[in-house]
PDB file of N, CA and C in Angstrom:
ATOM      1  N   MET A   1       0.746  -1.197  -0.186  1.00 54.00           N
ATOM      2  CA  MET A   1       0.000   0.218   0.188  1.00 54.00           C
ATOM      3  C   MET A   1       0.795   1.494  -0.004  1.00 54.00           C
ATOM      4  N   GLU A   2       0.794   2.036  -0.924  1.00 73.00           N
ATOM      5  CA  GLU A   2       1.430   3.119  -1.095  1.00 73.00           C
ATOM      6  C   GLU A   2       0.764   4.590   0.287  1.00 73.00           C
ATOM      7  N   ILE A   3       1.838   5.505   0.431  1.00 78.00           N
ATOM      8  CA  ILE A   3       0.862   6.656   0.782  1.00 78.00           C
ATOM      9  C   ILE A   3       0.424   7.447   1.011  1.00 78.00           C
ATOM     10  N   GLY A   4      -0.409   7.492  -0.239  1.00 75.00           N
ATOM     11  CA  GLY A   4      -1.629   7.909  -0.612  1.00 75.00           C
ATOM     12  C   GLY A   4      -3.182   7.085  -0.227  1.00 75.00           C
ATOM     13  N   GLY A   5      -2.646   5.913  -0.199  1.00 70.00           N
ATOM     14  CA  GLY A   5      -3.483   4.838  -0.048  1.00 70.00           C
ATOM     15  C   GLY A   5      -3.747   4.817   1.925  1.00 70.00           C
ATOM     16  N   ILE A   6      -2.829   4.889   2.398  1.00 73.00           N
ATOM     17  CA  ILE A   6      -2.436   4.952   3.424  1.00 73.00           C
ATOM     18  C   ILE A   6      -3.305   6.395   4.356  1.00 73.00           C
ATOM     19  N   ILE A   7      -2.736   7.448   3.542  1.00 81.00           N
ATOM     20  CA  ILE A   7      -3.612   8.375   4.226  1.00 81.00           C
ATOM     21  C   ILE A   7      -5.103   8.409   3.663  1.00 81.00           C
ATOM     22  N   SER A   8      -5.861   7.826   2.495  1.00 79.00           N
ATOM     23  CA  SER A   8      -6.710   7.840   2.429  1.00 79.00           C
ATOM     24  C   SER A   8      -7.661   6.931   2.904  1.00 79.00           C
ATOM     25  N   ALA A   9      -6.933   6.107   3.500  1.00 76.00           N
ATOM     26  CA  ALA A   9      -7.577   5.036   4.727  1.00 76.00           C
ATOM     27  C   ALA A   9      -8.071   5.709   5.744  1.00 76.00           C
ATOM     28  N   ILE A  10      -6.862   6.622   6.187  1.00 81.00           N
ATOM     29  CA  ILE A  10      -7.460   7.573   7.378  1.00 81.00           C
ATOM     30  C   ILE A  10      -7.986   8.338   7.450  1.00 81.00           C
ATOM     31  N   VAL A  11      -8.324   9.042   6.506  1.00 87.00           N
ATOM     32  CA  VAL A  11      -9.424  10.434   5.827  1.00 87.00           C
ATOM     33  C   VAL A  11     -10.719   9.536   5.747  1.00 87.00           C
ATOM     34  N   ILE A  12     -11.136   8.319   5.096  1.00 86.00           N
ATOM     35  CA  ILE A  12     -11.799   7.921   4.825  1.00 86.00           C
ATOM     36  C   ILE A  12     -12.250   7.196   6.743  1.00 86.00           C
ATOM     37  N   GLY A  13     -11.451   6.252   7.611  1.00 85.00           N
ATOM     38  CA  GLY A  13     -11.869   5.788   8.545  1.00 85.00           C
ATOM     39  C   GLY A  13     -11.900   7.010   9.541  1.00 85.00           C
ATOM     40  N   VAL A  14     -11.581   8.052   9.611  1.00 89.00           N
ATOM     41  CA  VAL A  14     -11.987   8.913  10.165  1.00 89.00           C
ATOM     42  C   VAL A  14     -13.783   9.349   9.797  1.00 89.00           C
ATOM     43  N   VAL A  15     -13.945   9.762   8.474  1.00 92.00           N
ATOM     44  CA  VAL A  15     -15.037  10.267   8.109  1.00 92.00           C
ATOM     45  C   VAL A  15     -16.400   9.081   8.506  1.00 92.00           C
ATOM     46  N   ILE A  16     -16.121   7.706   8.838  1.00 91.00           N
ATOM     47  CA  ILE A  16     -16.859   6.411   8.805  1.00 91.00           C
ATOM     48  C   ILE A  16     -16.830   6.446  10.098  1.00 91.00           C
ATOM     49  N   GLY A  17     -15.877   6.744  11.039  1.00 89.00           N
ATOM     50  CA  GLY A  17     -15.959   6.284  12.289  1.00 89.00           C
ATOM     51  C   GLY A  17     -17.094   7.667  12.940  1.00 89.00           C
ATOM     52  N   VAL A  18     -16.785   8.850  12.458  1.00 90.00           N
ATOM     53  CA  VAL A  18     -17.761   9.855  13.505  1.00 90.00           C
ATOM     54  C   VAL A  18     -18.950   9.321  12.734  1.00 90.00           C
ATOM     55  N   LEU A  19     -19.332   8.890  11.709  1.00 91.00           N
ATOM     56  CA  LEU A  19     -20.872   8.736  11.025  1.00 91.00           C
ATOM     57  C   LEU A  19     -21.716   7.626  11.809  1.00 91.00           C
ATOM     58  N   GLY A  20     -20.162   6.442  12.110  1.00 90.00           N
ATOM     59  CA  GLY A  20     -21.325   5.422  12.949  1.00 90.00           C
ATOM     60  C   GLY A  20     -21.014   5.332  14.281  1.00 90.00           C
ATOM     61  N   ARG A  21     -20.479   6.856  14.388  1.00 89.00           N
ATOM     62  CA  ARG A  21     -20.709   7.108  15.913  1.00 89.00           C
ATOM     63  C   ARG A  21     -22.209   7.938  16.474  1.00 89.00           C
ATOM     64  N   LEU A  22     -22.189   8.824  14.937  1.00 90.00           N
ATOM     65  CA  LEU A  22     -23.662   9.359  15.371  1.00 90.00           C
ATOM     66  C   LEU A  22     -24.730   8.586  15.449  1.00 90.00           C
ATOM     67  N   VAL A  23     -24.287   7.432  14.783  1.00 91.00           N
ATOM     68  CA  VAL A  23     -26.015   6.698  14.650  1.00 91.00           C
ATOM     69  C   VAL A  23     -26.488   6.011  15.964  1.00 91.00           C
ATOM     70  N   VAL A  24     -24.791   5.865  16.519  1.00 90.00           N
ATOM     71  CA  VAL A  24     -24.914   5.149  17.750  1.00 90.00           C
ATOM     72  C   VAL A  24     -26.115   5.957  19.050  1.00 90.00           C
ATOM     73  N   PRO A  25     -27.155   5.668  19.524  1.00 88.00           N
ATOM     74  CA  PRO A  25     -27.723   6.557  20.506  1.00 88.00           C
ATOM     75  C   PRO A  25     -26.718   6.738  22.155  1.00 88.00           C
ATOM     76  N   GLY A  26     -27.098   7.666  22.415  1.00 85.00           N
ATOM     77  CA  GLY A  26     -26.359   8.094  23.444  1.00 85.00           C
ATOM     78  C   GLY A  26     -24.950   8.399  23.321  1.00 85.00           C
ATOM     79  N   ARG A  27     -24.037   8.439  24.820  1.00 86.00           N
ATOM     80  CA  ARG A  27     -22.973   9.155  24.798  1.00 86.00           C
ATOM     81  C   ARG A  27     -22.448   8.488  24.754  1.00 86.00           C
ATOM     82  N   GLN A  28     -21.234   8.037  24.093  1.00 86.00           N
ATOM     83  CA  GLN A  28     -20.299   6.707  24.333  1.00 86.00           C
ATOM     84  C   GLN A  28     -18.673   7.366  25.222  1.00 86.00           C
ATOM     85  N   ARG A  29     -18.451   6.270  25.768  1.00 86.00           N
ATOM     86  CA  ARG A  29     -17.546   6.706  26.183  1.00 86.00           C
ATOM     87  C   ARG A  29     -15.875   6.346  25.898  1.00 86.00           C
ATOM     88  N   ILE A  30     -15.978   6.248  25.117  1.00 88.00           N
ATOM     89  CA  ILE A  30     -14.527   6.118  23.896  1.00 88.00           C
ATOM     90  C   ILE A  30     -13.847   7.263  23.422  1.00 88.00           C
ATOM     91  N   GLY A  31     -12.448   7.400  22.729  1.00 88.00           N
ATOM     92  CA  GLY A  31     -11.715   8.523  22.370  1.00 88.00           C
ATOM     93  C   GLY A  31     -11.733   8.710  21.521  1.00 88.00           C
ATOM     94  N   VAL A  32     -11.464   9.768  20.791  1.00 87.00           N
ATOM     95  CA  VAL A  32     -11.398  10.243  19.518  1.00 87.00           C
ATOM     96  C   VAL A  32     -10.575   9.372  18.256  1.00 87.00           C
ATOM     97  N   LEU A  33      -9.225   8.555  19.230  1.00 90.00           N
ATOM     98  CA  LEU A  33      -8.278   7.317  18.959  1.00 90.00           C
ATOM     99  C   LEU A  33      -9.086   6.458  18.149  1.00 90.00           C
ATOM    100  N   TRP A  34      -9.869   6.116  19.715  1.00 91.00           N
ATOM    101  CA  TRP A  34     -10.636   4.847  19.146  1.00 91.00           C
ATOM    102  C   TRP A  34     -11.768   5.147  17.764  1.00 91.00           C
ATOM    103  N   THR A  35     -11.850   5.898  18.158  1.00 89.00           N
ATOM    104  CA  THR A  35     -13.000   5.996  17.129  1.00 89.00           C
ATOM    105  C   THR A  35     -12.781   5.893  15.371  1.00 89.00           C
ATOM    106  N   ILE A  36     -11.740   6.381  15.525  1.00 88.00           N
ATOM    107  CA  ILE A  36     -10.682   6.238  14.083  1.00 88.00           C
ATOM    108  C   ILE A  36     -10.444   5.406  14.082  1.00 88.00           C
ATOM    109  N   LEU A  37      -9.605   4.708  14.599  1.00 91.00           N
ATOM    110  CA  LEU A  37      -9.564   3.028  14.714  1.00 91.00           C
ATOM    111  C   LEU A  37     -10.553   2.290  14.045  1.00 91.00           C
ATOM    112  N   VAL A  38     -11.727   2.268  15.076  1.00 92.00           N
ATOM    113  CA  VAL A  38     -12.916   1.818  14.319  1.00 92.00           C
ATOM    114  C   VAL A  38     -13.051   2.090  13.175  1.00 92.00           C
ATOM    115  N   GLY A  39     -13.635   3.194  12.858  1.00 91.00           N
ATOM    116  CA  GLY A  39     -13.258   3.713  11.461  1.00 91.00           C
ATOM    117  C   GLY A  39     -13.186   3.606  10.500  1.00 91.00           C
ATOM    118  N   ILE A  40     -11.877   3.385  10.255  1.00 90.00           N
ATOM    119  CA  ILE A  40     -10.320   2.073   9.868  1.00 90.00           C
ATOM    120  C   ILE A  40     -10.586   0.771   9.456  1.00 90.00           C
ATOM    121  N   VAL A  41     -11.349   0.365   9.957  1.00 92.00           N
ATOM    122  CA  VAL A  41     -11.195  -1.252  10.592  1.00 92.00           C
ATOM    123  C   VAL A  41     -12.754  -1.705  10.250  1.00 92.00           C
ATOM    124  N   ALA A  42     -13.622  -0.378   9.950  1.00 91.00           N
ATOM    125  CA  ALA A  42     -14.770  -0.564   9.664  1.00 91.00           C
ATOM    126  C   ALA A  42     -15.180  -0.675   7.824  1.00 91.00           C
ATOM    127  N   ALA A  43     -14.022   0.050   7.376  1.00 88.00           N
ATOM    128  CA  ALA A  43     -13.838   0.639   6.261  1.00 88.00           C
ATOM    129  C   ALA A  43     -13.049  -0.423   5.722  1.00 88.00           C
ATOM    130  N   LEU A  44     -12.147  -0.745   6.226  1.00 87.00           N
ATOM    131  CA  LEU A  44     -11.484  -2.159   4.998  1.00 87.00           C
ATOM    132  C   LEU A  44     -12.390  -3.413   5.495  1.00 87.00           C
ATOM    133  N   ILE A  45     -12.768  -3.353   6.404  1.00 90.00           N
ATOM    134  CA  ILE A  45     -13.958  -4.797   6.163  1.00 90.00           C
ATOM    135  C   ILE A  45     -14.936  -4.504   5.479  1.00 90.00           C
ATOM    136  N   GLY A  46     -15.744  -3.330   5.472  1.00 88.00           N
ATOM    137  CA  GLY A  46     -17.191  -2.859   4.628  1.00 88.00           C
ATOM    138  C   GLY A  46     -16.302  -2.899   3.162  1.00 88.00           C
ATOM    139  N   SER A  47     -15.475  -2.528   2.490  1.00 84.00           N
ATOM    140  CA  SER A  47     -14.633  -2.673   1.338  1.00 84.00           C
ATOM    141  C   SER A  47     -14.619  -4.352   0.716  1.00 84.00           C
ATOM    142  N   ALA A  48     -14.413  -5.020   1.954  1.00 86.00           N
ATOM    143  CA  ALA A  48     -14.121  -6.594   1.553  1.00 86.00           C
ATOM    144  C   ALA A  48     -15.525  -7.048   1.605  1.00 86.00           C
ATOM    145  N   ILE A  49     -16.525  -6.627   2.379  1.00 90.00           N
ATOM    146  CA  ILE A  49     -17.801  -7.211   2.274  1.00 90.00           C
ATOM    147  C   ILE A  49     -18.481  -6.611   1.124  1.00 90.00           C
ATOM    148  N   ALA A  50     -18.220  -5.711   0.616  1.00 86.00           N
ATOM    149  CA  ALA A  50     -18.931  -5.160  -0.450  1.00 86.00           C
ATOM    150  C   ALA A  50     -18.172  -5.539  -1.778  1.00 86.00           C
ATOM    151  N   ALA A  51     -17.087  -5.846  -1.879  1.00 85.00           N
ATOM    152  CA  ALA A  51     -16.512  -6.832  -2.710  1.00 85.00           C
ATOM    153  C   ALA A  51     -17.356  -7.897  -3.106  1.00 85.00           C
ATOM    154  N   ALA A  52     -17.029  -8.667  -2.191  1.00 91.00           N
ATOM    155  CA  ALA A  52     -17.980  -9.958  -2.376  1.00 91.00           C
ATOM    156  C   ALA A  52     -19.273  -9.862  -2.346  1.00 91.00           C
ATOM    157  N   LEU A  53     -19.769  -8.843  -2.276  1.00 90.00           N
ATOM    158  CA  LEU A  53     -21.510  -9.051  -2.973  1.00 90.00           C
ATOM    159  C   LEU A  53     -21.053  -8.127  -3.831  1.00 90.00           C
ATOM    160  N   GLY A  54     -20.437  -7.940  -4.305  1.00 86.00           N
ATOM    161  CA  GLY A  54     -20.364  -7.160  -6.085  1.00 86.00           C
ATOM    162  C   GLY A  54     -21.037  -5.754  -6.183  1.00 86.00           C
ATOM    163  N   VAL A  55     -20.910  -5.297  -5.071  1.00 84.00           N
ATOM    164  CA  VAL A  55     -21.768  -3.635  -4.992  1.00 84.00           C
ATOM    165  C   VAL A  55     -20.457  -2.554  -4.827  1.00 84.00           C
ATOM    166  N   ALA A  56     -19.289  -3.078  -4.654  1.00 73.00           N
ATOM    167  CA  ALA A  56     -18.103  -1.623  -4.386  1.00 73.00           C
ATOM    168  C   ALA A  56     -17.940  -0.848  -5.562  1.00 73.00           C
ATOM    169  N   ASP A  57     -18.367  -1.877  -6.792  1.00 76.00           N
ATOM    170  CA  ASP A  57     -17.889  -0.810  -7.829  1.00 76.00           C
ATOM    171  C   ASP A  57     -19.174  -0.508  -8.041  1.00 76.00           C
ATOM    172  N   THR A  58     -20.033   0.551  -8.577  1.00 76.00           N
ATOM    173  CA  THR A  58     -20.769   0.689  -8.828  1.00 76.00           C
ATOM    174  C   THR A  58     -20.492   2.581  -9.825  1.00 76.00           C
ATOM    175  N   LYS A  59     -21.339   2.668 -10.928  1.00 81.00           N
ATOM    176  CA  LYS A  59     -21.295   3.952 -11.575  1.00 81.00           C
ATOM    177  C   LYS A  59     -21.979   5.173 -10.229  1.00 81.00           C
ATOM    178  N   GLY A  60     -21.435   5.757 -10.407  1.00 78.00           N
ATOM    179  CA  GLY A  60     -21.587   7.126  -9.126  1.00 78.00           C
ATOM    180  C   GLY A  60     -20.898   6.532  -7.704  1.00 78.00           C
ATOM    181  N   VAL A  61     -21.924   7.307  -6.527  1.00 79.00           N
ATOM    182  CA  VAL A  61     -21.804   7.113  -5.194  1.00 79.00           C
ATOM    183  C   VAL A  61     -22.002   5.662  -4.711  1.00 79.00           C
ATOM    184  N   ASP A  62     -21.054   4.940  -3.999  1.00 80.00           N
ATOM    185  CA  ASP A  62     -21.105   3.768  -4.002  1.00 80.00           C
ATOM    186  C   ASP A  62     -21.828   3.768  -2.246  1.00 80.00           C
ATOM    187  N   TRP A  63     -22.966   3.802  -2.178  1.00 86.00           N
ATOM    188  CA  TRP A  63     -23.971   4.100  -1.366  1.00 86.00           C
ATOM    189  C   TRP A  63     -24.100   3.087  -0.696  1.00 86.00           C
ATOM    190  N   ILE A  64     -24.074   1.566  -0.896  1.00 88.00           N
ATOM    191  CA  ILE A  64     -24.347   0.353  -0.200  1.00 88.00           C
ATOM    192  C   ILE A  64     -22.817   0.105   0.782  1.00 88.00           C
ATOM    193  N   GLU A  65     -22.228   0.527  -0.070  1.00 86.00           N
ATOM    194  CA  GLU A  65     -20.692  -0.123   0.641  1.00 86.00           C
ATOM    195  C   GLU A  65     -20.274   1.034   1.665  1.00 86.00           C
ATOM    196  N   TRP A  66     -21.207   2.384   1.815  1.00 87.00           N
ATOM    197  CA  TRP A  66     -20.767   2.846   2.689  1.00 87.00           C
ATOM    198  C   TRP A  66     -22.340   3.039   3.857  1.00 87.00           C
ATOM    199  N   LEU A  67     -22.977   2.106   3.400  1.00 90.00           N
ATOM    200  CA  LEU A  67     -23.583   1.515   4.700  1.00 90.00           C
ATOM    201  C   LEU A  67     -23.572   0.557   5.178  1.00 90.00           C
ATOM    202  N   ILE A  68     -22.965  -0.147   4.590  1.00 91.00           N
ATOM    203  CA  ILE A  68     -22.373  -1.434   5.634  1.00 91.00           C
ATOM    204  C   ILE A  68     -21.064  -0.998   6.280  1.00 91.00           C
ATOM    205  N   GLN A  69     -20.570   0.285   5.628  1.00 90.00           N
ATOM    206  CA  GLN A  69     -19.117   0.836   6.032  1.00 90.00           C
ATOM    207  C   GLN A  69     -19.775   1.552   7.475  1.00 90.00           C
ATOM    208  N   ILE A  70     -20.513   2.052   7.601  1.00 91.00           N
ATOM    209  CA  ILE A  70     -21.114   2.833   8.569  1.00 91.00           C
ATOM    210  C   ILE A  70     -22.017   2.029   9.685  1.00 91.00           C
ATOM    211  N   GLY A  71     -22.788   0.863   8.963  1.00 93.00           N
ATOM    212  CA  GLY A  71     -22.798  -0.006  10.104  1.00 93.00           C
ATOM    213  C   GLY A  71     -21.872  -0.618  10.470  1.00 93.00           C
ATOM    214  N   LEU A  72     -20.653  -1.433  10.044  1.00 93.00           N
ATOM    215  CA  LEU A  72     -20.139  -1.834  11.119  1.00 93.00           C
ATOM    216  C   LEU A  72     -19.372  -1.011  11.984  1.00 93.00           C
ATOM    217  N   ALA A  73     -19.113   0.170  11.747  1.00 92.00           N
ATOM    218  CA  ALA A  73     -18.483   1.581  12.672  1.00 92.00           C
ATOM    219  C   ALA A  73     -19.596   1.451  13.719  1.00 92.00           C
ATOM    220  N   ALA A  74     -20.265   1.430  13.404  1.00 93.00           N
ATOM    221  CA  ALA A  74     -21.586   1.762  14.623  1.00 93.00           C
ATOM    222  C   ALA A  74     -21.408   0.536  15.534  1.00 93.00           C
ATOM    223  N   PHE A  75     -21.530  -0.395  14.883  1.00 94.00           N
ATOM    224  CA  PHE A  75     -21.856  -1.759  15.240  1.00 94.00           C
ATOM    225  C   PHE A  75     -20.038  -1.350  16.832  1.00 94.00           C
ATOM    226  N   GLY A  76     -19.094  -1.740  15.847  1.00 93.00           N
ATOM    227  CA  GLY A  76     -17.820  -1.415  16.444  1.00 93.00           C
ATOM    228  C   GLY A  76     -17.529  -0.158  17.957  1.00 93.00           C
ATOM    229  N   VAL A  77     -18.238   0.953  17.504  1.00 92.00           N
ATOM    230  CA  VAL A  77     -18.358   1.780  18.691  1.00 92.00           C
ATOM    231  C   VAL A  77     -19.498   1.757  19.658  1.00 92.00           C
ATOM    232  N   ALA A  78     -20.419   0.852  19.363  1.00 92.00           N
ATOM    233  CA  ALA A  78     -21.177   0.083  20.613  1.00 92.00           C
ATOM    234  C   ALA A  78     -20.366  -0.647  21.400  1.00 92.00           C
ATOM    235  N   ALA A  79     -20.049  -1.770  20.745  1.00 92.00           N
ATOM    236  CA  ALA A  79     -19.075  -2.892  21.185  1.00 92.00           C
ATOM    237  C   ALA A  79     -18.335  -2.443  22.007  1.00 92.00           C
ATOM    238  N   LEU A  80     -17.236  -1.455  21.697  1.00 91.00           N
ATOM    239  CA  LEU A  80     -15.760  -0.209  22.576  1.00 91.00           C
ATOM    240  C   LEU A  80     -16.884  -0.026  23.597  1.00 91.00           C
ATOM    241  N   ASP A  81     -17.762   0.754  23.127  1.00 88.00           N
ATOM    242  CA  ASP A  81     -18.063   1.350  24.196  1.00 88.00           C
ATOM    243  C   ASP A  81     -19.254   0.549  25.429  1.00 88.00           C
ATOM    244  N   ARG A  82     -19.352  -0.551  24.918  1.00 89.00           N
ATOM    245  CA  ARG A  82     -19.801  -1.713  26.145  1.00 89.00           C
ATOM    246  C   ARG A  82     -18.712  -1.874  26.842  1.00 89.00           C
ATOM    247  N   THR A  83     -17.767  -2.656  26.063  1.00 87.00           N
ATOM    248  CA  THR A  83     -16.734  -3.135  27.069  1.00 87.00           C
ATOM    249  C   THR A  83     -15.525  -1.949  27.807  1.00 87.00           C
ATOM    250  N   LYS A  84     -15.642  -0.603  27.332  1.00 80.00           N
ATOM    251  CA  LYS A  84     -15.604  -0.054  28.301  1.00 80.00           C
ATOM    252  C   LYS A  84     -15.755   0.578  29.630  1.00 80.00           C
ATOM    253  N   ALA A  85     -17.399   0.179  29.290  1.00 75.00           N
ATOM    254  CA  ALA A  85     -18.244   0.233  30.574  1.00 75.00           C
ATOM    255  C   ALA A  85     -18.362  -0.868  31.468  1.00 75.00           C
ATOM    256  N   LEU A  86     -17.984  -1.899  30.923  1.00 77.00           N
ATOM    257  CA  LEU A  86     -17.697  -2.913  31.743  1.00 77.00           C
ATOM    258  C   LEU A  86     -16.646  -2.893  32.835  1.00 77.00           C
ATOM    259  N   ARG A  87     -15.595  -2.263  32.433  1.00 71.00           N
ATOM    260  CA  ARG A  87     -14.761  -2.049  33.063  1.00 71.00           C
ATOM    261  C   ARG A  87     -14.471  -1.088  34.331  1.00 71.00           C
TER     262      ARG A  87
END
């Protein structure tokens, strides 16, 4: 992966993480760095799932891929918040 790919993965991860955090109701007890990490992981896994389903490359905006990524980020944020609450 080139430096441009890494930077774009971080930027997309930030956006996906923030959108995933907005989907989860209530206050989350995780920091910004955790949100970014969850977003990056959700973006990578969501892209792989979208590619496997055949919806990764469409004409225009890949809305289904974005929805998968945001859903995964919301799940990740909620799961991480839950584990932090149990400590």
